[in-house]
Every structure is written in C-alpha cells, then in structure tokens.
XYZ file of C-alpha atoms in Angstrom:
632
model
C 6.634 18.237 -9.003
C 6.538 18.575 -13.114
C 9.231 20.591 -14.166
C 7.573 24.419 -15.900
C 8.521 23.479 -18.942
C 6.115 20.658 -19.042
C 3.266 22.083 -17.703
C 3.911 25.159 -20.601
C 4.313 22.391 -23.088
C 0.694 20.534 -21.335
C -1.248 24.011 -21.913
C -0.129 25.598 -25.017
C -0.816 21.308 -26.320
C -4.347 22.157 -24.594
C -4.613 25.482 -26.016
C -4.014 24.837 -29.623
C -6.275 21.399 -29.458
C -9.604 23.571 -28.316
C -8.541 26.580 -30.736
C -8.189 24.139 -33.791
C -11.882 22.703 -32.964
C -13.266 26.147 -32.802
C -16.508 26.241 -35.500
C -16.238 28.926 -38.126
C -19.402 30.514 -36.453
C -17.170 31.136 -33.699
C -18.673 28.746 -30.870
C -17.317 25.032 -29.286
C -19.979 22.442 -29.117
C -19.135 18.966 -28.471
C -21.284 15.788 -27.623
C -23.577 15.315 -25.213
C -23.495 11.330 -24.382
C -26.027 10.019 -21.948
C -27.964 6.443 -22.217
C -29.072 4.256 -24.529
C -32.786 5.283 -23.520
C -32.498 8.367 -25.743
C -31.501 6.878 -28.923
C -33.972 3.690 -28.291
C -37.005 6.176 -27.746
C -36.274 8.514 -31.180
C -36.449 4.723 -32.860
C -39.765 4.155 -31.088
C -41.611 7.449 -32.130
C -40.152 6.927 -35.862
C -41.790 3.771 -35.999
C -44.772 5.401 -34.723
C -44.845 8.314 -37.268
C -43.800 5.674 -40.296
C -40.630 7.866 -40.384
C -38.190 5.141 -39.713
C -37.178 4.295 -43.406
C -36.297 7.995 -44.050
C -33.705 6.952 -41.191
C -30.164 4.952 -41.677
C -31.827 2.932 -38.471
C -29.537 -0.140 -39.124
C -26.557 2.051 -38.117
C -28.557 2.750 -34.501
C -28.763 -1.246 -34.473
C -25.189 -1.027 -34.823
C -24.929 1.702 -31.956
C -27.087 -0.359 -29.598
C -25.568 -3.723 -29.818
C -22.070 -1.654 -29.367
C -23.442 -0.289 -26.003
C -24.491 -3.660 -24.666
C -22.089 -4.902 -22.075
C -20.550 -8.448 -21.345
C -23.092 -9.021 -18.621
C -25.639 -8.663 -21.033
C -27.032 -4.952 -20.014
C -26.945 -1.676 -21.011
C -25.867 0.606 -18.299
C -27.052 3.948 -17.165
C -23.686 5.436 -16.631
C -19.910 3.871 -17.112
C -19.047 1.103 -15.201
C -22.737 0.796 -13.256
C -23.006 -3.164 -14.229
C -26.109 -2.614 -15.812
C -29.593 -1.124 -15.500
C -32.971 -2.688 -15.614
C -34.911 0.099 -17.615
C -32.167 1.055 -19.654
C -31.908 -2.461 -21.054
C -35.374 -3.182 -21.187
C -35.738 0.048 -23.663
C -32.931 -1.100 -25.679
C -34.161 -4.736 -26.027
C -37.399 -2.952 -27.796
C -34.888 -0.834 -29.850
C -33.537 -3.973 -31.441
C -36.574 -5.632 -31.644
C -38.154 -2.873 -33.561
C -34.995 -3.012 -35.613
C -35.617 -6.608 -36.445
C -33.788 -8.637 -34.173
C -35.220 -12.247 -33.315
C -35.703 -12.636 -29.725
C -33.548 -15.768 -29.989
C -30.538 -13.885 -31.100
C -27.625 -14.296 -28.787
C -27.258 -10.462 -28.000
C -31.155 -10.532 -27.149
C -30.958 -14.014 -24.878
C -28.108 -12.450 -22.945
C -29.966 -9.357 -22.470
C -33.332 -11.165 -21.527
C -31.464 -12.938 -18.919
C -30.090 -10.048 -17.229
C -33.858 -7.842 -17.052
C -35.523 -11.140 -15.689
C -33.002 -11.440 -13.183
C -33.648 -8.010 -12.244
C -37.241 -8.230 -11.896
C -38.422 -8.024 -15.837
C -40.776 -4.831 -17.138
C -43.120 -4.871 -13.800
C -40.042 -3.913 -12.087
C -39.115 -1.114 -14.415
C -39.568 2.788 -14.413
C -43.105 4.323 -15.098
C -41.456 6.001 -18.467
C -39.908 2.682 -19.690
C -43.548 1.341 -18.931
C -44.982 4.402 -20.679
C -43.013 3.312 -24.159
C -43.890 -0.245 -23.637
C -47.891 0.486 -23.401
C -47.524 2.943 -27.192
C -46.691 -0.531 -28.762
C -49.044 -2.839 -26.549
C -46.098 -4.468 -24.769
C -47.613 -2.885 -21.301
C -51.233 -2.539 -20.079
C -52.343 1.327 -19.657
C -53.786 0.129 -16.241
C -50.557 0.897 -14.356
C -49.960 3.718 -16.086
C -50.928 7.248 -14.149
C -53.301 8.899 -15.063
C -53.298 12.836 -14.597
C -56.542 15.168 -15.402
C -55.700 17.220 -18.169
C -58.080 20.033 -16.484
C -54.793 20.833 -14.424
C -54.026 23.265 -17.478
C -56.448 25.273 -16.554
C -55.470 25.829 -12.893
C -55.307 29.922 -12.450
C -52.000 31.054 -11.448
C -52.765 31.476 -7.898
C -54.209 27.956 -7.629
C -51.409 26.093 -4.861
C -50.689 24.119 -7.370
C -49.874 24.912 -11.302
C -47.811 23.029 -13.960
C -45.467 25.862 -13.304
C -44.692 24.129 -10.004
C -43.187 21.499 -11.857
C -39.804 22.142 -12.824
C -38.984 23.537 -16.542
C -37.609 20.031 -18.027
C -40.629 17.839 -16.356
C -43.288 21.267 -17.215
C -42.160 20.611 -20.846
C -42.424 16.964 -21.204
C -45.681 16.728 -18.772
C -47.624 19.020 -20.845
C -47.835 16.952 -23.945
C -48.231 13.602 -22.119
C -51.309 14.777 -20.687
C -52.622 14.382 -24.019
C -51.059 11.125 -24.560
C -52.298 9.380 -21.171
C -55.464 10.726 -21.978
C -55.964 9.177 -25.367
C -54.220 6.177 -24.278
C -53.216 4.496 -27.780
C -51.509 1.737 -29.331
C -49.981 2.070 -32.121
C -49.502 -0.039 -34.834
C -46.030 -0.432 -36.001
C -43.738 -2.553 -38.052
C -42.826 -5.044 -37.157
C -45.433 -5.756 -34.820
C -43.677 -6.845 -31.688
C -44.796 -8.161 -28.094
C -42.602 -8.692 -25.308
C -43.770 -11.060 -23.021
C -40.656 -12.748 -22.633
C -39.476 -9.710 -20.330
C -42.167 -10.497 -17.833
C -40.425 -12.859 -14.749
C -43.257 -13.525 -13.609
C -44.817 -14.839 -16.649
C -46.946 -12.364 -18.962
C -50.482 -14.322 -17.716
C -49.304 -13.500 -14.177
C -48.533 -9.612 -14.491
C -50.172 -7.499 -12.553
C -50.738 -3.792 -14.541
C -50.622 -1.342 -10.963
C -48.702 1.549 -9.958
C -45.753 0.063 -7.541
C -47.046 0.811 -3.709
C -44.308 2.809 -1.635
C -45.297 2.229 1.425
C -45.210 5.244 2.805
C -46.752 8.733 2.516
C -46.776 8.703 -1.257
C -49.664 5.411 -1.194
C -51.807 8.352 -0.675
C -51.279 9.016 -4.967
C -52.514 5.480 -5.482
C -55.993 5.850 -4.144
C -56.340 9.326 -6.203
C -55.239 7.615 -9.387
C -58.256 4.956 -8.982
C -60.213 7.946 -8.787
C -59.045 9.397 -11.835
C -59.049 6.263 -13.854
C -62.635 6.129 -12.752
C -63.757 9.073 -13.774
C -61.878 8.070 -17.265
C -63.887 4.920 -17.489
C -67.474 6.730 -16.750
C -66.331 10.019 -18.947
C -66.426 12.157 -15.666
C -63.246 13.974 -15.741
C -64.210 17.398 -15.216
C -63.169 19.893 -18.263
C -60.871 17.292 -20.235
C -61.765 18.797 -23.754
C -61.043 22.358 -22.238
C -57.898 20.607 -20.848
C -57.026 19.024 -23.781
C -57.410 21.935 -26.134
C -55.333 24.224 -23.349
C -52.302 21.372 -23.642
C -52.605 21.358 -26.874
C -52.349 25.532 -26.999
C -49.606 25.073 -24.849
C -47.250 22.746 -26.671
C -47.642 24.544 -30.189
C -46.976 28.209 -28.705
C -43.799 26.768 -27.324
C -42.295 25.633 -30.424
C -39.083 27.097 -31.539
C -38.919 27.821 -34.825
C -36.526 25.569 -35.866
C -39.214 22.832 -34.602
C -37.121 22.244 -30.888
C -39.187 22.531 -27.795
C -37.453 22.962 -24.465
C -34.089 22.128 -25.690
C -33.920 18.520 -24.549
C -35.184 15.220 -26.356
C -37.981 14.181 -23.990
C -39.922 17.517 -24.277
C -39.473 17.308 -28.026
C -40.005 13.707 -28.078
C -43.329 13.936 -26.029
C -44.562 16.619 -27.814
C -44.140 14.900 -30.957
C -46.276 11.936 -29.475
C -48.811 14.450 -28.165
C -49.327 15.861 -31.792
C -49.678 11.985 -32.923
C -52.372 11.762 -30.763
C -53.940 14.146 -32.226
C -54.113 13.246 -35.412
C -51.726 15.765 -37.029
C -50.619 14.815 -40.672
C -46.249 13.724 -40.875
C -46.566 16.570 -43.960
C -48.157 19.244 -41.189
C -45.346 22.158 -40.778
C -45.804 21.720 -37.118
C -44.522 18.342 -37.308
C -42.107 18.267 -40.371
C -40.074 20.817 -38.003
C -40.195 18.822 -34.906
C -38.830 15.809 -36.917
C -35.587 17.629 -38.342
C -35.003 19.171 -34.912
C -34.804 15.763 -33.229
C -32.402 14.824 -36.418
C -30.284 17.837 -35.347
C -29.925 15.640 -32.158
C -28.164 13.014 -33.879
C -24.823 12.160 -34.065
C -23.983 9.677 -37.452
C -20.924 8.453 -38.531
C -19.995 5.869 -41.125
C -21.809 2.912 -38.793
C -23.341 4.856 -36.135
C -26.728 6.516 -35.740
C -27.110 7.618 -32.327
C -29.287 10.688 -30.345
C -28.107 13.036 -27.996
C -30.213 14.290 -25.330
C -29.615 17.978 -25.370
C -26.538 20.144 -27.141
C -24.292 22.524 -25.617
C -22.915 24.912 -27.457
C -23.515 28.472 -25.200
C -22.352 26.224 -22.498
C -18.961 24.790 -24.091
C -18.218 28.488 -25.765
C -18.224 30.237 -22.379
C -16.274 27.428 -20.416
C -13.622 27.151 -23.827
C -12.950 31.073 -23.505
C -12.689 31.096 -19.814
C -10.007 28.396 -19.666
C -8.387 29.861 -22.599
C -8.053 33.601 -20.868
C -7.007 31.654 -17.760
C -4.360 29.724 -19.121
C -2.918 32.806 -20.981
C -4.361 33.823 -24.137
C -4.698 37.281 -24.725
C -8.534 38.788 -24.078
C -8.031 40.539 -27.614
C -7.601 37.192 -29.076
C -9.332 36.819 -32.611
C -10.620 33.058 -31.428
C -11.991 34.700 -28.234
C -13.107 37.758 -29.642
C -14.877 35.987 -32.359
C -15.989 33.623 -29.734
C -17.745 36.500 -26.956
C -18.889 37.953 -30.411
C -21.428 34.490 -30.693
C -21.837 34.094 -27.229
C -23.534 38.238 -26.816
C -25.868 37.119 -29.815
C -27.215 34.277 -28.074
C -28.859 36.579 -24.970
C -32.520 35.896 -24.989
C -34.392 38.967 -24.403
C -37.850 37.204 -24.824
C -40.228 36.580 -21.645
C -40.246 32.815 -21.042
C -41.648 30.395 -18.601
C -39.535 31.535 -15.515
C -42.025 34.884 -15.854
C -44.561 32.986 -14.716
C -43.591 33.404 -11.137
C -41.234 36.408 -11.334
C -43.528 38.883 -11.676
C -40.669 41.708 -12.056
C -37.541 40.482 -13.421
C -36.650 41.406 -17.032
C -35.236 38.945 -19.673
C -31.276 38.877 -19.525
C -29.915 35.464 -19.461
C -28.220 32.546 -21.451
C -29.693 29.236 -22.424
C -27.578 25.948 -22.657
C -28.248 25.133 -26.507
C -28.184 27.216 -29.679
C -32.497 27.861 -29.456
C -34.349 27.908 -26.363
C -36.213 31.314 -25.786
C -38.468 29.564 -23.070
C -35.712 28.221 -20.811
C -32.694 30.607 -20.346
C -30.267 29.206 -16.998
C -28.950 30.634 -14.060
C -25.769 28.451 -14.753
C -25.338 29.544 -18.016
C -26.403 32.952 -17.753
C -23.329 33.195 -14.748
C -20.933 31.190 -16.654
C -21.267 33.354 -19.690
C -20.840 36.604 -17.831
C -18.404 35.496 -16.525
C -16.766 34.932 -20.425
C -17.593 37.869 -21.245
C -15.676 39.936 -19.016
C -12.684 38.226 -19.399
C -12.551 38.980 -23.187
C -11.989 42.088 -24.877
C -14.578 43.043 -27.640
C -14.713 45.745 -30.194
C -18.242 47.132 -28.805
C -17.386 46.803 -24.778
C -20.499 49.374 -24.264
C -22.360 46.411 -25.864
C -20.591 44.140 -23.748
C -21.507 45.943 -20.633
C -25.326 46.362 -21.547
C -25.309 42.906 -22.088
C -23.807 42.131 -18.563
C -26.040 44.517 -16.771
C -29.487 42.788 -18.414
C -28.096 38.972 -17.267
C -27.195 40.406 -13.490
C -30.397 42.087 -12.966
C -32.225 39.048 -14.347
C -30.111 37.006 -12.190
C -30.879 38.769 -9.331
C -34.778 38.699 -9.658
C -34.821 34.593 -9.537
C -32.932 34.541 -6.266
C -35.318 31.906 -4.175
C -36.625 32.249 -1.002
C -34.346 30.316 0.955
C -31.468 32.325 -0.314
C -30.057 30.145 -2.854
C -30.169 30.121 -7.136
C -32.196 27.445 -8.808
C -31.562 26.209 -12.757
C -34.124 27.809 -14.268
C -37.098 28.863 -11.824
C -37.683 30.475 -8.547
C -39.434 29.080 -5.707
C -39.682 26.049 -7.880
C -40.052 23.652 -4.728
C -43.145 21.572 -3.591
C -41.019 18.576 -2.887
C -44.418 16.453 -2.896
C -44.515 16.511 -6.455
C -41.268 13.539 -6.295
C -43.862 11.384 -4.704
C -46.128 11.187 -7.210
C -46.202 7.644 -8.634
C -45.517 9.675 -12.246
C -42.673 11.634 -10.489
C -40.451 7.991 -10.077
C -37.168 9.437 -11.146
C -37.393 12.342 -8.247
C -36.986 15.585 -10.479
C -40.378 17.029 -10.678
C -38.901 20.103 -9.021
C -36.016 22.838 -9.039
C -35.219 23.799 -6.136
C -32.244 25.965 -5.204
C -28.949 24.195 -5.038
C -25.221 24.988 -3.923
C -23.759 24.794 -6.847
C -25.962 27.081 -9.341
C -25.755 29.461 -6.116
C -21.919 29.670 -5.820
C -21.901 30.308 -9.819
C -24.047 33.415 -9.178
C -21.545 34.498 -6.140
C -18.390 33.446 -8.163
C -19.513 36.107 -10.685
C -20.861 38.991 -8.692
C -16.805 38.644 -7.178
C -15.122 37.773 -9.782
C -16.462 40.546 -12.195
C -16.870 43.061 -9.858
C -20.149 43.003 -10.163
C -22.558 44.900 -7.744
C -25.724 43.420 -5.958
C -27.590 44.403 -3.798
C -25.638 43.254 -0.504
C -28.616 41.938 1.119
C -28.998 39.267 -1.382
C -25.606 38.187 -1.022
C -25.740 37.722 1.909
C -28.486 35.820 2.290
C -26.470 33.416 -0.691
C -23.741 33.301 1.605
C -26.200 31.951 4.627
C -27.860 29.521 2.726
C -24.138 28.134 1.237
C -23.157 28.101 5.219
C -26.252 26.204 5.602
C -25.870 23.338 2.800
C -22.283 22.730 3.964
C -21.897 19.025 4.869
C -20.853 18.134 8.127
C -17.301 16.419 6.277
C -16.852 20.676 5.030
C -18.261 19.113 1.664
C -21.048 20.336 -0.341
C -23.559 18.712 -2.619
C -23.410 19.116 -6.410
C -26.740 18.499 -8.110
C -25.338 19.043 -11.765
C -22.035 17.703 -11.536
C -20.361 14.401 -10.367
C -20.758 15.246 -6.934
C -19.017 16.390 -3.944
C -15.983 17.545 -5.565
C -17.829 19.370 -8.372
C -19.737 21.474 -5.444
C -17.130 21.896 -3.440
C -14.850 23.214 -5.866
C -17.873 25.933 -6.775
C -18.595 27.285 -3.306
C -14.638 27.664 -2.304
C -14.729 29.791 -5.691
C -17.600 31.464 -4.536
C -16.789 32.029 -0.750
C -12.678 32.880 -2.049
C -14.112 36.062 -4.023
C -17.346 37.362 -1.803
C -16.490 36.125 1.710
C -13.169 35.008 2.296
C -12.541 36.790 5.826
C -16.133 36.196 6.915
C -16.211 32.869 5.760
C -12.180 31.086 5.841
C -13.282 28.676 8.237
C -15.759 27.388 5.659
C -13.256 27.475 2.907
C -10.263 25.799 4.813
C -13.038 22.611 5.717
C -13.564 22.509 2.010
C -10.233 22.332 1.244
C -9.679 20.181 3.460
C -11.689 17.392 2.815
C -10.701 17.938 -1.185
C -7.417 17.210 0.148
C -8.398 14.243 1.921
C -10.227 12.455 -0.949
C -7.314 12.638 -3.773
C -6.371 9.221 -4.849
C -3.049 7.758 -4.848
C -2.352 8.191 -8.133
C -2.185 11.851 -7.593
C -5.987 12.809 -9.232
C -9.654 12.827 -8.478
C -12.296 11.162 -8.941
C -16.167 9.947 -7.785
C -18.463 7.830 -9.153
C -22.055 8.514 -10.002
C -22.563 5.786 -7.182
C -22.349 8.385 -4.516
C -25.708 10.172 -4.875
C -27.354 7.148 -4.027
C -24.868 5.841 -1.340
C -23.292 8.979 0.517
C -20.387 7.214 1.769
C -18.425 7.264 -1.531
C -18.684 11.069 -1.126
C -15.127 11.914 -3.066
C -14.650 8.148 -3.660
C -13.518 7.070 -7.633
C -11.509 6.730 -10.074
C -9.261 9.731 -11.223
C -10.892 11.481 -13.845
C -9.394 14.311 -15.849
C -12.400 16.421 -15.200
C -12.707 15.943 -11.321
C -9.058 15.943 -11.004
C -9.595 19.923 -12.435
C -12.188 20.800 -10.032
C -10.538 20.013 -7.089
C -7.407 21.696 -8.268
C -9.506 24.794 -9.076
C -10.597 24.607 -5.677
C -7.734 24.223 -3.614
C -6.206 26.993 -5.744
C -9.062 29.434 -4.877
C -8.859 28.437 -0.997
C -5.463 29.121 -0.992
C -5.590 32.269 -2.587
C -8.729 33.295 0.001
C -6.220 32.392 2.753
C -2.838 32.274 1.936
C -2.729 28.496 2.726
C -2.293 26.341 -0.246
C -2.333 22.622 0.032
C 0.777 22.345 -2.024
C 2.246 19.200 -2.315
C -1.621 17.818 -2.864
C -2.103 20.519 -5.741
C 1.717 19.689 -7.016
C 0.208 15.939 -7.440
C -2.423 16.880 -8.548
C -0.883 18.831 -11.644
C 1.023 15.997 -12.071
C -1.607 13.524 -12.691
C -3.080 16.256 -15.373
C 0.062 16.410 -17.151
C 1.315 12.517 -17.557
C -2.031 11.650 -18.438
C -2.685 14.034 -21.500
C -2.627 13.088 -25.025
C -0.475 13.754 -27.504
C -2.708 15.900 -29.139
C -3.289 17.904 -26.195
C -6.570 16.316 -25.062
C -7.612 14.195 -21.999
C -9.356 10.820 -22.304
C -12.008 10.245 -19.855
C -14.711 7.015 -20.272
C -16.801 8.206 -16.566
C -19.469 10.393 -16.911
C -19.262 13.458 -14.863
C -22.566 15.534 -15.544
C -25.596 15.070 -13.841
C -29.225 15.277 -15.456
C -31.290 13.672 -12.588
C -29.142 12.605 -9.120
C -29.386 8.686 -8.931
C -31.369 8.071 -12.613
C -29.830 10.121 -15.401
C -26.129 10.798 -16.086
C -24.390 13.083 -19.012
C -20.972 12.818 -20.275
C -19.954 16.086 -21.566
C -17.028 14.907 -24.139
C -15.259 18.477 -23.409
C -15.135 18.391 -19.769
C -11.906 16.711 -19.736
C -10.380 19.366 -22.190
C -11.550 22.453 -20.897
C -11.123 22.573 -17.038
C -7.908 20.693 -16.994
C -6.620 23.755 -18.748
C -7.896 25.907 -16.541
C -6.500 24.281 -13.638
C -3.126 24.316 -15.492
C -3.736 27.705 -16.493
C -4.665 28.912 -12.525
C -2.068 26.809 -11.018
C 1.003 28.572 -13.390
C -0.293 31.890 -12.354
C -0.825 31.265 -8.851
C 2.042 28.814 -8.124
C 3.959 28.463 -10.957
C 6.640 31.268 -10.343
C-alpha cells in the first residue's frame, strides 16, 4: 500500500500541473487526437478550394509520414497494426503533397492496402474522397434523393432520424452525391496502383451484405436510374431545401456541428455549388476548420472536434474532489466560463421534443444546434461542487439543464447523446450507413451520468423517470455484471458510470447490481496493479476488461469500486490499494500521466479519440476519492 505521504505528494503534483495549464479565459482544453483520416481530408478539400498554398501543408507531410507505422500502415487507433481506409486516405494525403508513388514510405504503404484488399475493399467515405479527385468511379457510390429534405415531420422517416453527427454531415452530401464532380486539383493524381485487382478489373458497386441490408442495393439502382433519365422527383426543391439547411446552421464563427466532417462536408456542399473562396459564407468555414488545427514548429495536423466545456467541468470536478476549496479563484473563475457557455437557443433536438426548453451544455466552445446530455450532466455536476459569487445564478442555471434533461429521456428509459427516440436501427444498414452510427440511441453510460447527477446534487426528478432509468440500467447489465460503454473504452468506462449512478439513486434497491459490477472490475485488473482494455473489444467481446494498464482506465475502475463500496460498505481493498499504487509509481514528475492508448470512443469498432487530458484528470479524482474515502 503507498505510504499517505505519497499519495498527498501524487495529488497536490496533479493539482498544481492542471491549475498551471488553466487558460486566462478561465477554461482547460486540451487535444483531441483521433486518425490520420481527419488531417488527410482538410488537405483534400484545400486542394479542392485552391486554398492549400495559404497552408504550411509540408509540415502535415511531415505529420503523416510521422504517423505511418513500421508495417507500412496508418492505424485507426494505437497499437491496431494498421487499417485499410485509414492508409489508403493517407497515401492520397502524400500524394497530393507531392510524394512519388515510388518513394519508399509510399511502396511500403502500397504493399500493406493491396494486401488488405486495395480501395474496392475500403469504406464508402474513403471511396467518397477518392471519386472528388477521379481516383474512384461515382458508380459505387450511393446515391440518396435529395427530396428526403422535404419529408414533413410526421413522415416515418426524416433526416432527424438520423443521429445529430451523421444529420449534419448527410445534409450537405446530398448535394455533393447529387452533383457528382471531379475536381481538378494540383497535382493531378490517379491511384490505380491501390487497386489489387488491377484498375481495368475494378468493379465500381456497393459491397453486397448478404443479408437483409441487399434489400438497399436494388433501391440504389433505382435511384441511380432515375439520376440517369432526370426522374428524381423534386431534386431542385431538394437541393435548394439542403442548401437552406446547411447555411441556417452555420455558427457564426463559420463551425457547423462542432466536428470536422459536418464542417468539412458542408464546405464541399457549398463547392458544389459554385460559391466564390472570397464569399463570407465560406471565408468563415475555412478559418473555423483552421481553428481545428494543431501546428507546431514541423507539424500541421487537424483535430476532429475540441473540448473545452467538456475538459473545464471534468478539471473542476477532480480538483474539488481531490481537495481544493469550492471558493477557489481557479474554480471559481472556472464555473464562471463554464455558466456562460449554457445554450439557451432551440436546436435540432426540438425537432422531436416538442416541450422541453433549452438548458444544456455543448462539448466545444460554439455549438448552439447540438447541446449533450453528457455534457449538460457533467457540467451540473461542476457546478454544484463550486462556490460562485452569484449562486442564485448558479441555481437558475442548474434548474434550466435538469428540466431540459429530463424532457429527452427516451422511450425505453434510458438518455441518448444528443436526441430522443433517435433509434431506427435500419438506418446502420444502409450501404451509406457502413461505419454503423446513423443513429443515437439511448446508452448506459449517458444514462448513469443523468442518475449520477440527480443523486449526487440532490437534485429532484420526477421519481417515475428514475425509475424507469434505473430499469433500463438493470436491463443493459451484462450477464459478467458488466455494462457497455458506447463513448468510452469500454466495459470498464460503463461500469464505473452505472456503480456511480446505482451508489447515489439505488443503492439498497439495487446492491446486488452494484456488488456484480464490482466484482467483475475486480476481476479484470492486471497484474501490474492497473486497468486497462483495448479498443479491440467492441468488435470481439471476449477482451471485455482485457488491456494494457492505462492511467485513464486504471481511474475509472478505481472510481468505481470506491462508489460500490461506499453504496455497501464493502470495499474491494487490497484491489483498490493496487490500484492506487499503479497511479502513483507511474506519474510524472511534473505531475502528469503518460498514456499512448486511446480511450474515447467516436463510433464503436471504426472511430477512436484520444483525449490528451484523460490521463490527468480522473487519476486525480480517483486519488482525490480514494484519500477521502480510505485514506484515514
């Protein structure tokens, strides 16, 4: 067991590195690392919009060929040996930066994507990119009738059954697979060394499934059809309604949606349509995707979404956890920023709730349209663990995000990301839909967020609601006492959420549930005293808990063993005492974790984020629990 000394010394370390990163503004923001895909896209569409020499580009060359791995690849998320689409994407990067095709970087890379099956092989998106250039035929391609805009809102079926991040990048590429172009770029560039099959031998078709989903196929031949012969029913009307669409949800600092495809599509959409580079409309779309970037002296790379509401709220709860005063200046200063950031504005999610009124949070500094569940809990949550000079304020401000919070509680029970209801699972098998998050339905893990704050703030809802939370947590429990976690890496993310929930809103009714939990937590820690699971188990559900120890998984369990044994009086201490342990010998010097895994989750089995302050804030607020609860 580390001596209390130490673990004082590993927080107040902890403590004074997040304090001394704190922005003037009063927020934390750190970056948001994903793929390669991002960053080789952003060069794509600045080639397209002749914006590329207004760009240090060479130092994203430099980024790319720094990502590529021994085997030749460039890999989705740490460690995965390499990814088919991923490298294809960067291969056109490079090209478009200049690179020969019979550079050694590019040979290595060619060998690995024709082992893997070359571009026929490859995601519908990566396809997508390839066919703006001419390096893909439009043939394969979906095509989608850009009528579907005008679907009324009690039509089965609206864009608003898509989920918020697919609604926002669908829109605009309705417009895009409609005009189908190529554009000319510099240098001009084929790739018909990617084909394995040979380029006079591909085959432009949507991949068949074999299943259900073939069903899509013989309704795209339809619709490419009607394309041919100029049949589509009402695509000017369609077009124009996209095209309404897309400009009315433009921040006005230029973002749309908050995240780089929506911005990225939309900027491709407005290409499409002829809008000048000098049009206002466009000029701010371009510097919001260059507030995306991260340069250094050699660097030039894109992020694929910033954090900063997201990072603030975590940074002040693990701060108030771990001991500093709720009259703090940093925190103060810090709940000050966070109650500005509220969006009171109707957005998307009104679509379906008919009565809820505006209340919630948003993940980045600007996005009116998309507020979160998560964030909007998570926030709270902050906020009432702080101590600010208007708490009247404070309170309004509270009551707004739990009644809002309240009205998007889904029919089965559960809390969604950022719509209600949001759940025709058939919209995954469209051949368009090939990374399998068309939808947002309600998960575990947004769901014990919303029950974590209703108990831990005292909060009052309506009991019948809570109830039917609780259920529908009962009901996702995994038959190991695990339970899913759709935006963090994996089991031990959710499972550390619902024994929070369940320790502060049900722990009588519900110990049984808690103690399984804990349970398997405890049975997954590595020898080496931590946590850890790889990305790897959303597509294989065997390595459920199964990884290397990571600072930021290491945390989560901890903060869930310490909840369940604060529900029930039955802490799992010699696995916690390791557990500190591991936290403690593997910090920095300068009070920060190192952690290469990614541990945030954009889209289960296709799209992974490393959030470079995960591994500083939750370790201290395990620390910070574990001292109060166990440390004398």
């Amino acid at each position: 067991m580390t001596e209390k000394n130490k673990i004082k010394s590993s927080i107040l370390a902890s403590q004074n590195y997040l304090l001394n990163l704190q922005k003037l503004e009063g927020y934390w923001w750190s970056e948001l690392e994903s793929n390669v895909t991002i960053t080789a896209e952003i060069i794509l569409l600045h080639k397209i919009w002749q914006t590329d020499n207004k760009r240090p580009l060479d130092k994203a060359k430099n980024y790319l060929i720094s990502q590529q791995r021994e085997h030749g690849a460039w890999e989705l998320f740490y460690g995965d040996g390499g990814d088919l689409s991923t490298s294809i994407e960067a291969y056109m990067a490079l090209r478009l930066l200049g690179i020969s095709q019979t550079d050694s970087i590019m040979l290595k890379a060619k060998e690995f994507i024709i082992q893997k099956g070359g571009i026929s092989c490859s995601r519908i998106f990566t396809k997508l990119h390839l066919a703006l250039i001419g390096c893909y035929n439009w043939q394969g391609i979906p095509s989608i009738p850009p009528s579907i805009m005008l679907l009324p809102d009690d039509f089965p079926f609206t864009i608003y059954e898509m989920s918020s991040w697919a609604r926002s990048s669908t829109v605009p590429l309705l417009i895009v697979f409609d005009k189908k172009p190529i554009f000319s770029v510099n240098p001009i560039i084929n790739l018909d060394e990617l084909y394995a099959e040979g380029i006079n031998n591909a085959t432009f078709e949507l991949p068949r499934q074999y299943d259900m989903t073939d069903l899509f196929l013989g309704l795209d031949k339809a619709f490419k059809f009607a394309e041919d012969f100029n049949l589509m029913p009402l695509r000017e009307e369609g077009l124009k309604a996209a095209e309404k669409w897309i400009l009315s949800r433009q921040e006005v600092t230029g973002d749309w949606g908050g995240i780089i495809p929506a911005m990225l599509n939309s900027m491709l959409a407005l290409k499409c349509l002829e809008y000048d580079v000098a049009d206002p409309v466009v000029a701010r779309g371009l510097e919001a995707i260059d507030r995306f970037v991260i340069e250094t002296e050699d660097s030039y790379w894109v992020q694929p979404c910033v954090s900063p509401v997201w990072d603030t709220a975590w940074v002040i709860r693990s701060l108030v956890d771990s001991g500093i005063p709720p009259s703090h200046p940093a925190v103060l200063k810090a709940g000050e920023w966070l109650l500005q950031q509220q969006i009171l504005d109707y957005g998307d999610w009104a679509v379906k709730n008919k009565f809820g009124k505006p209340g919630g949070w948003a993940f980045e500094f600007i996005n009116r349209f998309y507020p979160d569940i998560d964030d909007t809990a998570v926030v709270v949550m902050a906020l009432d663990a702080v101590e600010l000079p208007d708490e009247e304020l404070k309170s309004q401000a509270i009551a707004r995000a739990m009644e809002w919070v309240a009205s998007m509680q889904c029919e089965p029970g559960g809390w969604a990301a950022f719509d209600v209801d949001n759940n025709q699972d058939w919209l995954n098998g469209i051949p368009y839909g090939d990374l399998k998050a068309m939808i947002d339905p309600n998960t575990a893990d947004v769901t014990a967020r919303v029950l974590e704050m209703v108990g831990c703030c005292g909060l009052s809802m309506d009991s019948w609601r809570v109830k039917r939370a609780i259920d529908y947590l009962a009901r996702e429990e995994e038959k190991e006492g695990c339970w899913f976690g759709r935006w963090g890496v994996n089991y031990i993310y959710g499972t550390s959420g619902v024994i929070s929930a369940l320790a502060v809103v049900a722990r009588e009714s519900h110990g049984g549930y808690i103690e399984r939990g804990a349970t398997w937590l405890v049975g997954c820690q590595n020898s080496d005293g931590g946590w850890g699971e790889s990305c790897w188990s959303y597509n294989d559900p065997s390595l459920k808990g199964k990884g290397k120890s990571t600072a930021s998984q290491t945390a989560w369990a901890l903060i869930g063993l310490l909840a369940a044994g604060e529900a029930t009086g039955n802490f799992a201490r010699e696995a916690i005492d390791r557990g500190v342990d591991f936290l403690v010998s593997t910090q920095n010097d300068d009070g920060s974790w190192s952690e290469s895994e990614f541990t945030g989750t954009g889209f289960p089995c296709h799209f992974y984020i490393k959030y470079n302050f995960y591994p500083q804030y939750f370790p201290l607020m395990a620390l910070g629990k574990y001292e109060n609860l166990l440390g004398g």
